[in-house]
Coordinates of C-alpha atoms in Angstrom, one line a residue:
M1 CA 0.3 -0.1 -0.4
E2 CA 1.6 3.4 -1.2
N3 CA 2.0 6.1 1.7
D4 CA 0.9 9.5 0.9
N5 CA 2.8 11.4 3.6
T6 CA 3.6 15.0 2.1
L7 CA 6.1 17.2 3.3
A8 CA 3.7 19.7 5.2
E9 CA 2.4 16.0 7.5
I10 CA 6.2 15.4 7.7
L11 CA 7.2 18.7 9.4
T12 CA 4.5 18.7 11.6
K13 CA 5.6 15.2 12.6
K14 CA 8.8 16.2 12.9
K15 CA 8.8 16.8 16.9
E16 CA 6.9 13.9 17.4
L17 CA 9.7 11.7 15.8
I18 CA 12.2 13.4 18.2
K19 CA 10.6 12.8 20.9
L20 CA 9.9 8.7 20.2
F21 CA 13.7 8.9 19.5
V22 CA 14.2 10.9 22.7
V23 CA 11.8 8.7 24.6
G24 CA 13.5 5.1 23.0
T25 CA 16.9 6.5 24.2
V26 CA 15.8 7.3 27.6
L27 CA 14.2 3.4 27.9
A28 CA 17.1 1.6 26.6
F29 CA 19.2 3.6 29.6
S30 CA 16.6 2.5 31.9
I31 CA 16.4 -0.6 31.1
G32 CA 19.9 -1.4 31.4
V33 CA 20.0 0.2 35.1
L34 CA 17.7 -1.8 36.0
A35 CA 19.2 -5.2 34.2
N36 CA 21.6 -3.9 36.5
S37 CA 20.0 -3.6 39.9
V38 CA 18.4 -7.3 38.9
V39 CA 22.0 -9.2 38.4
T40 CA 23.7 -7.5 41.9
L41 CA 20.1 -8.3 43.7
A42 CA 19.7 -11.9 42.6
T43 CA 21.4 -14.9 41.7
I44 CA 20.5 -14.9 37.6
P45 CA 23.8 -15.2 35.7
P46 CA 24.4 -11.8 33.9
W47 CA 25.0 -13.0 30.7
I48 CA 21.3 -14.6 31.1
V49 CA 20.1 -10.5 32.0
Y50 CA 22.2 -8.8 29.5
L51 CA 20.8 -11.0 26.5
C52 CA 17.3 -10.4 27.3
T53 CA 18.3 -6.9 27.7
S54 CA 19.9 -6.7 24.4
I55 CA 16.7 -8.7 22.8
F56 CA 14.3 -6.0 24.2
I57 CA 16.3 -2.7 23.4
L58 CA 17.0 -4.2 19.6
V59 CA 13.1 -5.4 19.0
A60 CA 12.1 -1.4 20.3
L61 CA 14.7 0.2 18.0
I62 CA 13.5 -1.7 15.4
L63 CA 10.0 -1.1 15.9
L64 CA 10.7 2.7 16.5
A65 CA 13.0 3.2 13.7
T66 CA 10.3 1.1 11.3
D67 CA 7.6 3.6 12.1
V68 CA 10.4 7.0 11.7
K69 CA 10.8 5.1 8.2
S70 CA 7.5 4.8 7.2
S71 CA 6.4 8.9 8.5
L72 CA 9.3 10.2 6.1
S73 CA 8.5 8.3 3.2
F74 CA 5.8 8.7 0.4
K75 CA 5.1 7.0 -3.0
D76 CA 2.3 8.4 -5.4
K77 CA 1.6 5.6 -8.4
M78 CA -0.4 7.5 -11.2
K79 CA -2.0 5.7 -14.2
G80 CA -2.6 7.4 -18.3
V81 CA -4.4 6.8 -20.1
L82 CA -3.8 6.8 -24.2
F83 CA -6.2 7.1 -26.8
L84 CA -4.4 5.6 -29.8
D85 CA -5.9 6.3 -33.8
P86 CA -4.6 2.9 -35.4
D87 CA -4.9 4.2 -38.8
K88 CA -3.1 7.1 -38.4
N89 CA -0.7 6.6 -35.5
E90 CA -1.3 9.0 -33.4
I91 CA -2.3 10.2 -29.9
L92 CA -5.1 12.1 -29.5
E93 CA -5.7 14.9 -27.8
V94 CA -8.2 15.1 -24.9
K95 CA -9.3 18.6 -23.9
D96 CA -7.8 19.1 -20.9
Y97 CA -6.5 16.2 -20.4
E98 CA -2.5 17.9 -20.3
L99 CA -0.6 14.4 -20.6
S100 CA -2.3 13.3 -23.9
R101 CA -1.6 16.7 -25.2
R102 CA 2.1 17.3 -24.1
L103 CA 2.9 13.7 -25.8
H104 CA 0.8 14.9 -29.2
E105 CA 2.6 17.8 -29.4
V106 CA 6.1 15.8 -28.5
L107 CA 5.5 13.8 -30.9
S108 CA 4.4 15.9 -33.6
A109 CA 8.0 17.7 -33.2
I110 CA 10.0 15.0 -33.5
S111 CA 8.3 13.9 -36.7
V112 CA 9.4 17.4 -38.0
E113 CA 12.8 17.7 -36.7
S114 CA 13.7 13.9 -37.0
R115 CA 12.7 11.2 -39.1
S116 CA 15.5 8.5 -37.8
I117 CA 14.3 8.9 -34.2
Y118 CA 10.3 8.9 -35.9
S119 CA 10.6 6.2 -37.9
E120 CA 10.4 4.2 -35.0
W121 CA 7.1 5.1 -33.7
E122 CA 6.1 4.5 -37.7
T123 CA 7.3 1.5 -38.3
S124 CA 6.6 -0.4 -35.1
P125 CA 3.8 1.3 -33.7
L126 CA 1.8 0.2 -30.4
V127 CA -0.7 -0.9 -31.9
P128 CA -1.1 -2.5 -35.1
K129 CA -3.7 -0.8 -37.7
D130 CA -7.0 -2.8 -38.5
E131 CA -7.1 -4.5 -41.3
G132 CA -10.4 -5.0 -43.2
K133 CA -12.4 -2.7 -40.3
S134 CA -16.1 -1.6 -41.3
P135 CA -16.4 2.0 -41.8
S136 CA -17.7 3.6 -38.6
T137 CA -19.7 7.0 -37.8
H138 CA -18.4 9.8 -35.7
D139 CA -21.4 11.8 -34.4
E140 CA -23.0 8.8 -32.1
V141 CA -22.2 5.9 -29.9
E142 CA -23.1 2.9 -32.0
R143 CA -25.7 0.1 -31.1
D144 CA -24.6 -3.1 -33.3
E145 CA -27.2 -5.9 -32.7
K146 CA -24.0 -8.0 -32.5
P147 CA -21.9 -8.2 -29.7
S148 CA -18.7 -6.3 -29.4
Y149 CA -16.3 -6.5 -26.7
I150 CA -13.8 -4.9 -25.2
G151 CA -10.6 -6.9 -23.7
I152 CA -7.3 -6.3 -21.2
F153 CA -4.4 -7.9 -22.0
K154 CA -0.5 -7.5 -20.9
L155 CA 2.0 -9.2 -22.7
S156 CA 4.9 -10.5 -20.0
N157 CA 8.2 -9.1 -20.9
E158 CA 9.5 -12.6 -20.1
D159 CA 7.8 -14.5 -22.7
P160 CA 11.1 -14.8 -24.6
S161 CA 9.1 -13.9 -27.8
H162 CA 7.5 -11.1 -27.0
S163 CA 9.9 -8.0 -26.7
R164 CA 8.7 -3.9 -27.3
P165 CA 8.2 -2.3 -30.0
D166 CA 11.0 0.6 -30.6
S167 CA 8.0 3.1 -30.7
A168 CA 7.8 1.8 -26.9
K169 CA 11.2 2.9 -26.1
L170 CA 10.7 6.5 -27.9
L171 CA 7.4 6.9 -26.1
D172 CA 9.4 6.7 -22.6
E173 CA 12.0 8.6 -23.6
A174 CA 9.0 11.5 -24.2
I175 CA 7.1 10.4 -21.0
L176 CA 10.3 11.1 -19.1
F177 CA 10.5 14.7 -21.1
V178 CA 7.1 15.4 -20.2
L179 CA 7.7 14.8 -16.6
L180 CA 10.7 16.8 -16.7
E181 CA 9.5 19.3 -18.3
E182 CA 6.6 19.7 -15.8
L183 CA 9.0 19.6 -13.3
S184 CA 10.8 22.7 -14.4
L185 CA 7.7 24.9 -14.9
H186 CA 6.3 24.0 -11.7
L187 CA 10.3 24.8 -9.7
S188 CA 10.8 27.9 -11.8
T189 CA 7.0 29.1 -11.2
Y190 CA 7.6 28.1 -7.3
F191 CA 11.4 29.8 -6.6
N192 CA 11.0 32.6 -8.5
D193 CA 7.9 33.6 -6.4
T194 CA 9.1 32.8 -2.7
I195 CA 12.4 31.9 -2.7
S196 CA 15.8 33.9 -3.0
D197 CA 18.3 33.1 -5.4
E198 CA 20.5 33.0 -2.8
Y199 CA 19.5 29.2 -1.6
I200 CA 19.4 28.3 -5.1
A201 CA 21.4 26.8 -8.2
E202 CA 20.2 26.4 -11.8
I203 CA 21.0 22.7 -13.2
K204 CA 21.0 23.8 -17.4
R205 CA 21.6 20.7 -19.9
E206 CA 25.1 21.2 -19.7
D207 CA 25.3 20.3 -16.2
I208 CA 23.6 16.7 -17.1
P209 CA 25.8 15.4 -20.0
G210 CA 24.3 11.8 -19.0
F211 CA 21.1 12.2 -19.5
L212 CA 21.3 13.6 -23.3
L213 CA 22.8 10.5 -23.4
Q214 CA 20.0 7.8 -22.0
N215 CA 17.3 10.1 -23.9
R216 CA 16.9 11.2 -27.3
V217 CA 14.0 13.3 -27.0
L218 CA 15.2 15.5 -24.3
N219 CA 18.0 15.9 -25.9
L220 CA 16.6 16.7 -29.4
L221 CA 14.2 19.6 -27.7
T222 CA 16.4 21.0 -25.4
T223 CA 19.2 22.0 -27.8
P224 CA 19.4 25.4 -28.7
I225 CA 17.6 26.4 -31.9
E226 CA 21.0 28.4 -33.1
H227 CA 22.0 24.6 -33.9
R228 CA 18.4 23.5 -35.5
D229 CA 18.1 23.8 -38.9
V230 CA 14.3 23.8 -38.4
F231 CA 14.7 27.1 -36.8
L232 CA 16.9 28.7 -39.1
K233 CA 14.0 31.2 -40.3
A234 CA 13.0 31.4 -36.5
F235 CA 14.6 34.6 -36.2
P236 CA 17.0 35.2 -39.4
N237 CA 17.8 38.7 -38.2
T238 CA 19.4 38.3 -34.6
E239 CA 19.3 42.1 -34.2
N240 CA 15.6 42.0 -33.9
R241 CA 15.5 39.0 -31.7
P242 CA 13.8 40.0 -28.6
E243 CA 16.1 40.4 -25.2
G244 CA 16.0 37.7 -22.4
E245 CA 16.7 34.3 -22.7
L246 CA 14.9 32.5 -24.7
V247 CA 12.2 30.0 -22.4
S248 CA 10.1 28.2 -25.1
L249 CA 9.7 28.1 -28.9
R250 CA 6.8 26.6 -31.0
G251 CA 6.5 26.4 -34.6
S252 CA 3.4 26.6 -36.7
D253 CA 4.8 23.3 -38.4
G254 CA 4.8 21.6 -34.8
S255 CA 8.5 22.1 -33.9
M256 CA 9.2 22.8 -30.5
Y257 CA 12.0 24.3 -28.6
S258 CA 12.5 23.6 -24.6
L259 CA 14.9 25.5 -22.2
F260 CA 16.3 22.4 -20.0
D261 CA 16.2 24.4 -16.4
L262 CA 15.7 23.0 -13.1
K263 CA 15.5 25.7 -10.0
L264 CA 16.7 23.5 -7.3
P265 CA 18.3 24.1 -3.9
K266 CA 21.8 24.1 -3.8
H267 CA 24.0 20.9 -3.7
T268 CA 21.5 18.8 -5.5
H269 CA 23.0 16.1 -7.7
I270 CA 20.4 14.3 -10.4
S271 CA 21.0 11.1 -11.9
H272 CA 19.5 8.7 -14.3
S273 CA 19.1 4.9 -13.5
D274 CA 19.3 2.3 -16.0
S275 CA 15.6 1.1 -15.3
G276 CA 14.9 5.3 -16.8
S277 CA 13.6 7.0 -13.9
V278 CA 15.6 9.9 -12.4
R279 CA 16.8 10.7 -9.3
I280 CA 17.0 13.8 -7.7
E281 CA 18.8 13.9 -4.2
T282 CA 19.3 17.2 -2.0
Q283 CA 20.7 17.9 1.7
R284 CA 17.5 17.1 3.3
F285 CA 15.5 14.8 0.3
E286 CA 15.9 12.0 -1.9
L287 CA 12.7 12.1 -4.9
E288 CA 12.4 9.5 -7.9
I289 CA 10.5 10.1 -10.7
F290 CA 9.2 7.4 -13.4
G291 CA 7.1 6.9 -15.5
T292 CA 6.7 4.1 -18.8
Y293 CA 3.9 2.6 -21.0
S294 CA 2.9 -0.2 -19.3
E295 CA 1.5 -2.3 -22.2
F296 CA -1.5 -2.9 -21.2
S297 CA -5.4 -1.9 -22.5
A298 CA -7.2 0.4 -20.6
V299 CA -11.2 0.6 -20.7
A300 CA -12.7 3.9 -21.4
S301 CA -16.2 4.5 -21.4
P302 CA -17.8 4.7 -25.2
V303 CA -20.4 7.6 -23.4
F304 CA -17.0 9.4 -22.6
I305 CA -15.7 9.1 -26.7
G306 CA -18.7 9.3 -28.1
Q307 CA -19.4 12.1 -26.6
Y308 CA -16.4 14.5 -25.3
L309 CA -13.6 13.2 -27.8
G310 CA -16.7 13.0 -30.6
R311 CA -15.2 10.0 -31.9
N312 CA -16.2 6.4 -32.0
W313 CA -15.0 4.1 -29.8
K314 CA -14.3 1.2 -31.8
E315 CA -12.1 3.5 -33.8
L316 CA -9.6 3.6 -31.1
K317 CA -7.3 1.7 -28.7
Y318 CA -6.7 3.0 -25.4
Q319 CA -3.7 2.3 -23.3
T320 CA -2.4 2.9 -20.4
I321 CA 1.0 4.8 -18.8
E322 CA 2.4 4.4 -15.4
V323 CA 4.1 7.3 -13.6
V324 CA 5.2 6.8 -10.0
V325 CA 6.6 9.7 -7.6
S326 CA 8.2 8.4 -4.7
G327 CA 10.2 10.4 -1.6
R328 CA 12.2 10.1 1.2
I329 CA 13.8 12.7 4.1
K330 CA 16.7 12.2 5.4
P331 CA 16.1 11.5 9.1
L332 CA 19.4 13.9 10.5
S333 CA 17.9 16.8 8.2
L334 CA 14.8 17.2 11.2
L335 CA 16.9 18.1 12.8
S336 CA 17.5 21.4 11.5
S337 CA 13.6 23.5 11.6
K338 CA 14.9 26.2 9.3
G339 CA 15.1 25.9 5.2
W340 CA 12.4 23.7 4.8
E341 CA 10.8 26.3 2.4
H342 CA 12.8 25.5 -0.6
Y343 CA 11.0 21.6 -0.4
R344 CA 8.2 23.0 0.3
W345 CA 7.0 22.6 -3.8
I346 CA 7.3 18.6 -3.7
D347 CA 3.6 18.7 -2.1
S348 CA 2.4 21.3 -4.8
F349 CA 4.2 19.3 -7.8
R350 CA 2.7 16.2 -6.9
S351 CA -1.0 17.5 -6.9
R352 CA -0.2 19.0 -10.4
L353 CA 1.3 16.1 -11.6
R354 CA -1.2 13.9 -10.4
S355 CA -4.1 16.2 -11.9
N356 CA -2.0 16.4 -15.4
V357 CA -1.2 13.1 -15.6
D358 CA -3.9 10.6 -13.4
F359 CA -7.2 9.7 -15.7
D360 CA -9.1 9.2 -12.8
T361 CA -8.1 12.3 -11.5
F362 CA -9.0 13.9 -15.1
L363 CA -12.4 12.3 -15.2
K364 CA -12.7 13.6 -11.4
E365 CA -12.2 17.3 -11.9
I366 CA -14.4 17.8 -14.5
H367 CA -17.3 15.8 -12.9
W368 CA -17.5 12.9 -15.5
S369 CA -19.2 10.5 -12.7
T370 CA -22.3 13.6 -12.7
V371 CA -22.1 14.3 -16.6
E372 CA -22.0 11.2 -18.0
P373 CA -25.5 9.7 -16.7
I374 CA -27.0 12.9 -18.0
L375 CA -25.6 12.6 -21.3
H376 CA -26.1 8.8 -21.5
S377 CA -30.1 9.5 -20.6
L378 CA -29.9 11.8 -23.7
L379 CA -28.1 9.2 -26.1
P380 CA -31.1 7.5 -28.5
K381 CA -32.8 4.8 -27.2
T382 CA -33.0 0.9 -29.4
G383 CA -36.1 -0.7 -29.0
P384 CA -37.0 -4.1 -29.9
K385 CA -38.3 -4.5 -34.2
E386 CA -41.4 -4.6 -34.5
G387 CA -42.5 -7.8 -36.2

C-alpha cells in the first residue's frame, strides 16, 4: 500500500518523531540500569540478563525505526490513459487532459525535425492497424445487434517471444521529457515567487550530459535553436531578436524548443538510472520520478469517447501509462527547523502531476461521474424491432 505522506504532514510530525527518539534513548538507558540492579540483587547469571536486555532494546529500536521510516517517505502511483488512432498511428489530444496534449505535441515535434527518431514510431507502432475494418460514424455511439467486446491484455516481458516495440522505447523517452518539463515549469514558478536566489542553484542542459545520452527526445528538444536547422528562419535577423533568455518556442509546423532549467536547492545532484527513472538528491530529501508505457490496454467509457472526444469507440485503442513519484526525507535533516521553505514545492508538484497525468483524477476534475449519466440519458435508445 502506498504511503501518501505529504511534506507538510511530515514536518508537522517532526516534533513527535524527535520525542520518540528521546523516549527510546531514555528507555534503553533505564532498562540497562534496571538490568544491572537485577544482576546485583539476584542469583541470575549476568549473561542471561544482559542477553534479554539486549533483545528488548533491539526490538524496541527496530519498531521505532520502522515507524520513523514509514513516516518519512511517500510513494504516488498514477495511471494515465492514451487514446490511440491505429489508422493514423497518432495519440489523440483530449481536452483539458494535459498528458495526452503534451505527448501529442512532443511526437509531432519529433516527426517534423528528426525522421530517423520518428521512424521507430512509424515502423513499429504501439497498436497495429486493424485491416478490413468496417467504416463507422463519428457522431454517435453505435448500438449494434451483434455483440462487441473490450479485452484487457498484458504481454509478459519474461516471454522470450515477446519484445517491446521500438515505439514503446521512444514513448518512454517522451514521457520522461514531459515529466521533467512539468517539474521545470513548477520549480520556476515556485522559486521565482517565493525564494531568494542565494539558496537556489540552476541545473542546465550542460550539467546533465548523461541524461542527453540516455534520452534522445530530451536531447533533441532542448538543443538551442542556433544549432537546429528547423529554426533557421525563426529569427533570421539576430539584431531584432527579443532580449532575454528564450524559454520556449513553438513553430506552426509543430517544431518546438524547451529550455532545460531546473531550479533546486544548492548541492542538489541529479542522476539517471538504468530503469529509466530520474533521481534527485538534495541535502535533506531524495525524490525519484519514473514513467513508462505499461503495455496494458485500458477500458474507456463509450459515452466518453463518443460525447467528449467526438469519436466512435471502435475506432480507437486505449493504452495505459504508469507514473511513479516516490520520496524520502533524510532523518538527520529533521534536526534542523530552518530552510524547509526550499522543499515545500514537493507537495504542490505531486498535486500538479496527479492532476495532469492520472486519468481518474482528470475525470473527477471534469465531474464526469455527474456528466456521464446525463449524457447517457440523452442518447437515442434502441428498442425491439417490430415484427
